[in-house]
């Protein structure tokens, strides 16, 4: 499970997981809405909609939530979603931040898990409360303040994972544009390690850089957070807020001047 | 040659033109450039060779042109492009007048990965730009058109394949364009290309021989020319050697110094057509005796079903839905094969959203019996081989995707190059105004006016003519005009342009401020309708007026100009300062251009 970064490998395969559904050391956590969960989920999974975490991400609260779901400090948590892995990643990141280090994202969306005929259940799982300790991990969190301070530093790369159009409309000064969908694999939430390394190399970002990712919702940036980890980066941080939050943090925004790219967007009567 | 490797995506019916190694090579060369080991000019030449332009005034962003020989594309390829547009671009694709498809606003850094994915689907960007033979175009209806001598598609594809990556075609004095037409009717673009080939069949000793009328030396640009006839019949087995001979003469003698005079038409002009013709024919004898054994025309198998359906079904019969009937009348034509229809799709100046492109792929897959789509020179698409009974279903599917606007085969099919929305050379936003004009025409229902049926309004953002303005019935080229002392975006209007074998280059008539263009065009057509003689077409009326032989109100050019100027009058800058700005802009107009890479 351990990648060359010293972090656990951020992804687990569907086959790998399906063989461990009974393993008491593994807990599958469904990041989708409670309603989706009720309609069917990975057998043995517990529900923790991302939305619930986002209400309040204090490590104490997250640790308590984990405990309630029967997750102990040493349990391997595997998260999944139906949002291209963005919600599962964001959830995984929140757990890491609260000090739950052993966490991974399922390589496929729930849809494709079910399509492959892997075990699915409708039953509400038994939840047995366990104790979970709190060890806040601040090394993976980037704040607006920090982004401002490090702006322009040659050691840090700010990665804007929103769509190209959003980027052109305005982005943080100095940010690189790498829309999150470019990291997806075929039928997988992330491409393989080699492809990821190649993609990042081709954008000329070297391994020694500190990476800060941001997105419009904070979730897709979490997927890219794991993409960089997978490619072997050691210092990767997520700005967990939204683009709106970034704007209210008063950070410097760059725009293209006199660029009429919006006129390339189809029918004007659709505007 | 290793056939398995070279021919990618064989499933696309011989449409695979890709070479996966080119993605790796691009990555490598980009690295050299970024590391400062390769100069700016060398990198530019390299990326143009691989279909990448820079975006207007940008150093890091570019556009990527996917080369589609004969304009043919499969549903799977379209779906891939839609995905790429969403992932790497701004979520839209742009169809060009040379039947290519472009992705805009990519980082150069994105390109290797995109090329890799394109190659897997058999698509290439190679020689889509730069001083090379550009996309080989052909009639979008080839194989289905009632007027054609024969289907030119296989010849266009074979020529494209022969020339692609051919050493003879890597460093020409300037770009080089080839078009195949099925016949010489009004829609043919053959005489407006460096080499234009018009299908013709002849009797030879009791045998039917396929061949071409060959035109050379045509082309559109700051100075546009109609090509001259090289040979009135070149049999098909001499096709490639004839094309190659023209290219070789151009390569040897073309101007490599004066940037503005290096298209082949200037060479032809300078030495005289007769002399050029002799040189080419002499060259052909050399090519013949020195050609390698494998230099043969190998025609890809036609993938068309080439049959007729028994039942005849009239897709318009009994339908009451007016929107459908309007769409049917202005977007659908019967094929020469009984029972089949070709369904055209018009787009606002060539732009489509990724979602819409997916809908197009679906329609082709489910309703076209050849399972293909073609890009048209009017920046639109056409589905062919649609059985009559499927036509209504196609309409509903397109409508759902916002693609069933009427007017594809009408005056509302307005062409506009990318202009200031993308191009370094643009003076005006010809792209946006083309959409405005189209919208206005559709609102007024001009698409349903039979008198305006085959008229083309074509706009370019500068004299380079990527929007084909010189051959529009009304052509418009981006320019400026000082009005009330204010520099205002404007269009120079050309009249009298025409395609077909009797192609003509339009003549400058008057300047129109950009914001008044839609009104002025509407007024022009109103005047034509009011003044034309019974059955007189627009071209003839214009000719008559320009000769001073007009009737009633519009007697001559002066009258016409005076009338149009009324419609072109801007409110005072106090009343409406925006009237002096360009479409889509909120800023004071400035005419700014940068070094051209010549985008379409
Ligand atoms: S160079 Fe071509 S694309 Fe650019 S503005 Fe001129 S005509 Fe349009």
XYZ file of C-alpha atoms in Angstrom, chain B residues 182-588:
407
model
C -17.576 16.564 -58.428
C -18.644 19.007 -61.102
C -18.282 22.637 -62.072
C -21.536 24.023 -60.792
C -21.781 27.126 -58.661
C -20.653 25.527 -55.428
C -17.332 24.224 -56.765
C -14.257 25.801 -55.173
C -11.780 24.199 -57.573
C -10.605 27.346 -59.420
C -9.951 29.057 -56.094
C -7.210 26.680 -55.020
C -3.581 26.215 -56.030
C -4.718 23.026 -57.689
C -8.404 22.402 -58.319
C -9.641 19.158 -59.801
C -13.076 18.865 -61.336
C -14.364 15.359 -62.020
C -15.181 14.450 -65.574
C -15.779 11.179 -67.390
C -14.798 10.631 -71.003
C -15.293 8.050 -73.643
C -12.003 6.623 -74.817
C -12.087 3.810 -77.362
C -15.414 2.554 -76.046
C -14.165 2.724 -72.468
C -15.352 5.184 -69.804
C -12.341 6.916 -68.349
C -12.414 8.929 -65.167
C -10.355 12.041 -64.974
C -10.263 15.700 -64.077
C -10.276 19.177 -65.463
C -7.249 20.658 -63.710
C -7.118 24.279 -62.636
C -3.974 25.849 -61.220
C -2.939 29.130 -59.719
C -6.137 30.158 -58.005
C -6.370 31.291 -54.435
C -7.820 33.742 -51.983
C -5.857 36.281 -50.009
C -4.876 39.935 -50.013
C -4.925 39.543 -53.806
C -7.263 36.793 -54.971
C -7.102 35.015 -58.313
C -9.218 32.545 -60.194
C -7.090 29.680 -61.451
C -6.439 28.895 -65.104
C -7.032 25.613 -66.888
C -3.926 23.446 -66.985
C -5.534 20.547 -68.808
C -9.110 19.944 -69.779
C -8.761 16.258 -69.101
C -6.186 14.526 -66.983
C -7.002 10.831 -66.644
C -7.092 9.465 -63.126
C -3.885 7.472 -63.493
C -1.996 10.717 -64.069
C -3.586 12.516 -61.137
C -0.814 12.171 -58.591
C 2.011 12.900 -60.987
C 0.232 16.004 -62.203
C -0.318 17.306 -58.687
C 3.262 16.429 -57.762
C 4.587 18.281 -60.812
C 2.798 21.474 -59.866
C 4.149 21.253 -56.341
C 7.692 20.613 -57.598
C 7.667 23.596 -59.916
C 6.330 25.789 -57.150
C 8.884 24.435 -54.711
C 11.734 25.207 -57.097
C 10.673 28.570 -58.448
C 8.304 30.039 -55.884
C 9.320 33.182 -54.036
C 10.849 32.401 -50.652
C 11.762 35.948 -49.759
C 8.838 38.298 -50.069
C 6.381 37.079 -47.457
C 3.444 38.686 -49.200
C 4.109 37.332 -52.647
C 4.964 33.735 -52.055
C 1.738 31.910 -52.780
C 1.934 30.058 -56.079
C -0.559 32.329 -57.795
C 1.989 35.164 -57.783
C 4.521 32.934 -59.466
C 1.981 31.995 -62.135
C 1.060 35.612 -62.611
C 4.646 36.732 -62.857
C 5.851 34.227 -65.421
C 2.584 34.080 -67.321
C 0.131 31.214 -67.340
C 1.346 29.701 -70.616
C 4.933 29.450 -69.472
C 3.916 28.018 -66.112
C 1.777 25.425 -67.821
C 4.647 24.365 -70.070
C 6.965 24.044 -67.100
C 4.499 21.874 -65.238
C 3.883 19.592 -68.193
C 7.612 19.229 -68.783
C 8.064 18.518 -65.088
C 5.464 15.811 -65.360
C 7.538 13.947 -67.922
C 10.457 13.987 -65.507
C 8.250 12.812 -62.663
C 6.981 10.014 -64.884
C 10.372 8.636 -65.778
C 11.820 8.996 -62.292
C 8.891 7.911 -60.226
C 9.344 4.970 -57.884
C 7.423 1.785 -58.622
C 5.038 2.305 -55.738
C 3.917 5.670 -57.017
C 0.434 4.602 -57.901
C -2.970 5.852 -57.172
C -4.374 3.484 -54.617
C -7.961 4.305 -53.969
C -9.470 3.555 -50.593
C -12.570 1.437 -50.806
C -15.696 3.495 -50.804
C -17.438 2.795 -47.548
C -20.755 4.087 -48.803
C -23.642 1.673 -48.913
C -24.238 2.709 -52.513
C -27.650 1.246 -52.867
C -31.116 2.592 -53.200
C -33.993 2.021 -50.846
C -37.090 0.455 -52.254
C -39.710 2.413 -50.418
C -39.907 6.036 -51.190
C -40.826 8.146 -48.253
C -41.334 11.869 -48.397
C -40.057 13.274 -45.113
C -42.142 16.434 -45.537
C -45.429 14.837 -46.447
C -48.261 15.298 -44.008
C -46.134 17.180 -41.487
C -47.742 20.295 -40.043
C -44.972 21.436 -37.745
C -43.798 24.668 -39.335
C -40.426 24.750 -37.657
C -39.780 21.279 -39.022
C -40.857 22.214 -42.527
C -38.698 25.308 -42.496
C -35.745 23.262 -41.352
C -36.495 20.563 -43.900
C -36.714 23.040 -46.768
C -33.508 24.848 -45.930
C -31.320 22.037 -44.544
C -32.162 18.821 -46.357
C -31.548 17.702 -49.930
C -32.319 14.495 -51.754
C -29.312 12.395 -52.728
C -28.854 10.951 -56.155
C -29.571 7.587 -54.561
C -33.340 7.313 -54.417
C -34.784 7.345 -50.929
C -31.734 8.871 -49.235
C -31.256 12.388 -47.965
C -28.362 14.570 -46.949
C -29.054 16.616 -43.833
C -27.007 19.787 -43.393
C -26.349 21.448 -40.134
C -25.479 25.095 -39.922
C -23.508 26.512 -37.025
C -22.872 30.036 -35.831
C -19.620 30.748 -37.691
C -18.393 27.179 -37.200
C -18.689 26.909 -33.431
C -20.190 23.952 -31.619
C -20.272 23.078 -27.942
C -18.866 19.737 -26.839
C -22.327 18.479 -25.893
C -23.600 19.287 -29.344
C -20.716 17.474 -30.968
C -21.660 14.384 -28.996
C -25.219 14.700 -30.261
C -23.878 14.888 -33.818
C -21.907 11.686 -33.239
C -25.050 9.972 -31.967
C -27.052 11.013 -34.992
C -24.373 9.802 -37.386
C -24.077 6.511 -35.576
C -27.785 5.839 -35.360
C -29.193 7.367 -38.506
C -26.594 7.697 -41.238
C -25.997 4.470 -43.090
C -22.387 5.386 -43.749
C -21.886 6.290 -40.041
C -19.812 9.323 -40.929
C -20.075 13.084 -40.866
C -18.481 15.633 -43.184
C -17.393 19.156 -42.441
C -18.500 21.637 -45.126
C -16.645 24.691 -46.465
C -19.480 26.757 -44.994
C -18.283 25.872 -41.473
C -21.130 23.437 -41.080
C -21.661 19.680 -41.143
C -23.562 17.257 -43.281
C -24.966 13.818 -42.506
C -25.405 11.755 -45.625
C -27.147 8.491 -46.314
C -30.114 9.248 -44.116
C -33.065 7.118 -45.223
C -36.116 9.337 -45.752
C -38.045 7.784 -42.914
C -35.280 8.747 -40.452
C -35.265 12.419 -41.341
C -37.889 13.534 -38.779
C -36.100 11.610 -36.049
C -32.823 13.291 -36.989
C -34.576 16.636 -36.690
C -35.816 15.919 -33.187
C -32.450 14.690 -32.060
C -30.730 17.773 -33.438
C -33.372 20.034 -31.982
C -32.808 18.578 -28.545
C -29.157 19.552 -28.858
C -29.922 23.057 -30.093
C -28.691 22.141 -33.560
C -31.822 22.313 -35.649
C -31.611 25.909 -36.694
C -32.826 26.395 -40.245
C -30.975 27.982 -43.116
C -27.962 25.724 -43.670
C -28.497 25.876 -47.424
C -29.528 29.495 -47.508
C -28.240 33.008 -47.223
C -28.317 32.556 -43.435
C -25.359 30.209 -43.667
C -22.968 33.064 -43.002
C -19.244 32.303 -42.948
C -16.917 34.189 -40.607
C -13.265 33.497 -39.830
C -12.171 33.548 -36.183
C -11.134 37.212 -36.379
C -10.125 38.916 -33.155
C -11.540 35.973 -31.219
C -8.351 34.121 -32.082
C -6.258 35.458 -34.922
C -3.161 37.653 -34.658
C -3.861 39.395 -37.942
C -7.465 40.299 -37.373
C -8.550 43.891 -37.462
C -12.164 43.250 -36.475
C -14.241 40.633 -34.721
C -15.489 39.071 -37.932
C -16.374 35.953 -35.981
C -18.865 37.565 -33.699
C -20.393 39.762 -36.387
C -20.948 36.714 -38.601
C -23.070 35.311 -35.774
C -24.945 38.592 -35.460
C -25.688 38.664 -39.175
C -26.836 35.061 -39.162
C -29.090 35.705 -36.196
C -30.643 38.711 -37.880
C -31.262 36.818 -41.137
C -32.910 33.961 -39.272
C -35.069 36.321 -37.225
C -36.301 37.900 -40.433
C -36.789 34.550 -42.134
C -34.460 35.364 -45.031
C -33.496 31.696 -45.100
C -36.902 30.908 -46.563
C -36.607 33.411 -49.358
C -36.119 31.481 -52.590
C -34.562 34.488 -54.316
C -31.707 34.467 -51.804
C -31.211 30.732 -51.819
C -27.676 30.214 -53.058
C -26.226 33.517 -51.957
C -23.264 33.453 -49.658
C -22.317 36.160 -47.206
C -18.694 35.660 -46.237
C -16.637 37.607 -43.743
C -12.930 37.825 -43.003
C -11.337 39.836 -40.225
C -8.529 41.039 -42.479
C -7.537 40.847 -46.139
C -6.085 37.339 -45.767
C -9.409 35.931 -46.745
C -9.757 32.908 -44.496
C -13.483 33.673 -44.428
C -13.485 33.509 -48.271
C -14.886 37.042 -48.544
C -13.588 37.487 -52.080
C -15.997 34.875 -53.432
C -19.045 35.749 -51.351
C -22.019 37.129 -53.261
C -21.487 39.732 -50.607
C -17.987 39.675 -49.167
C -16.902 41.622 -46.138
C -13.395 42.232 -44.977
C -12.388 43.735 -41.655
C -11.117 47.249 -41.840
C -11.490 50.636 -40.163
C -13.261 53.860 -40.873
C -12.951 57.254 -39.271
C -16.405 58.480 -38.362
C -16.931 61.689 -36.408
C -13.187 61.665 -35.910
C -13.353 58.286 -34.167
C -11.530 55.225 -35.437
C -14.380 52.745 -35.908
C -14.325 49.039 -36.780
C -15.756 48.638 -40.249
C -16.071 46.255 -43.151
C -15.164 46.818 -46.722
C -18.038 45.367 -48.715
C -17.233 43.472 -51.911
C -19.867 42.757 -54.514
C -19.931 40.413 -57.472
C -17.983 37.491 -56.016
C -18.910 34.010 -57.150
C -17.808 30.391 -56.828
C -18.022 27.673 -59.467
C -16.085 27.329 -62.705
C -17.111 30.856 -63.626
C -15.776 32.039 -60.273
C -15.226 35.740 -59.876
C -13.492 37.855 -57.296
C -15.752 40.454 -55.707
C -15.007 44.126 -56.208
C -14.744 46.654 -53.360
C -17.913 48.665 -53.126
C -18.204 50.593 -49.883
C -17.306 50.652 -46.213
C -19.829 49.823 -43.513
C -19.323 50.350 -39.776
C -19.323 46.985 -37.972
C -22.310 47.708 -35.763
C -24.500 48.504 -38.776
C -23.511 45.540 -40.859
C -26.583 43.367 -40.212
C -28.955 46.204 -41.132
C -27.031 47.153 -44.242
C -27.066 43.584 -45.524
C -30.774 43.269 -44.907
C -31.311 46.541 -46.750
C -29.203 45.349 -49.679
C -31.379 42.264 -50.092
C -34.540 44.319 -49.729
C -33.404 46.549 -52.543
C -32.585 43.577 -54.719
C -36.014 42.092 -54.098
C -37.732 45.360 -54.893
C -35.708 46.161 -57.988
C -34.918 42.890 -59.695
C -36.456 41.961 -62.992
C -38.653 38.886 -63.098
C -36.498 35.824 -62.363
C -33.287 37.824 -62.194
C -30.762 36.466 -59.743
C -28.737 38.579 -57.336
C -25.517 38.332 -59.352
C -27.173 39.561 -62.507
C -28.929 42.372 -60.721
C -25.690 43.539 -59.134
C -23.921 43.385 -62.496
C -26.673 45.390 -64.075
C -26.660 48.048 -61.359
C -22.875 48.338 -61.405
C -23.063 48.824 -65.174
C -25.534 51.636 -64.590
C -28.439 49.742 -66.134
C -30.659 49.573 -63.055
C -34.360 50.358 -63.134
C -36.540 52.656 -60.941
C -34.851 53.709 -57.690
C -31.441 52.075 -57.992
C -30.070 52.995 -61.367
C -26.385 52.681 -60.706
C -23.678 52.114 -58.133
C -24.095 55.640 -56.807
C -27.777 55.079 -56.056
C -27.074 51.807 -54.366
C -24.333 53.286 -52.270
C -26.509 56.202 -51.257
C -29.337 53.932 -50.180
C -27.049 51.667 -48.201
C -25.332 54.581 -46.558
C -28.651 55.558 -45.032
C -28.796 52.191 -43.330
C -25.146 52.483 -42.325
C -25.495 55.777 -40.522
C -24.331 55.606 -36.916
C -25.935 57.588 -34.116
C -23.690 60.308 -32.770
C -20.961 59.183 -30.379
C -22.765 61.066 -27.611
C -25.985 59.203 -28.169
C -24.381 55.808 -28.456
C -20.646 55.457 -27.831
C -20.959 51.672 -28.223
C -21.825 52.064 -31.887
C -18.172 52.938 -32.388
C -16.862 49.829 -30.638
C -16.560 46.386 -32.095
C -19.029 43.588 -31.499
C -18.343 41.774 -28.247
C -16.132 44.571 -26.962
C -16.696 47.174 -24.296
C -13.610 49.128 -25.077
C -12.593 51.883 -27.384
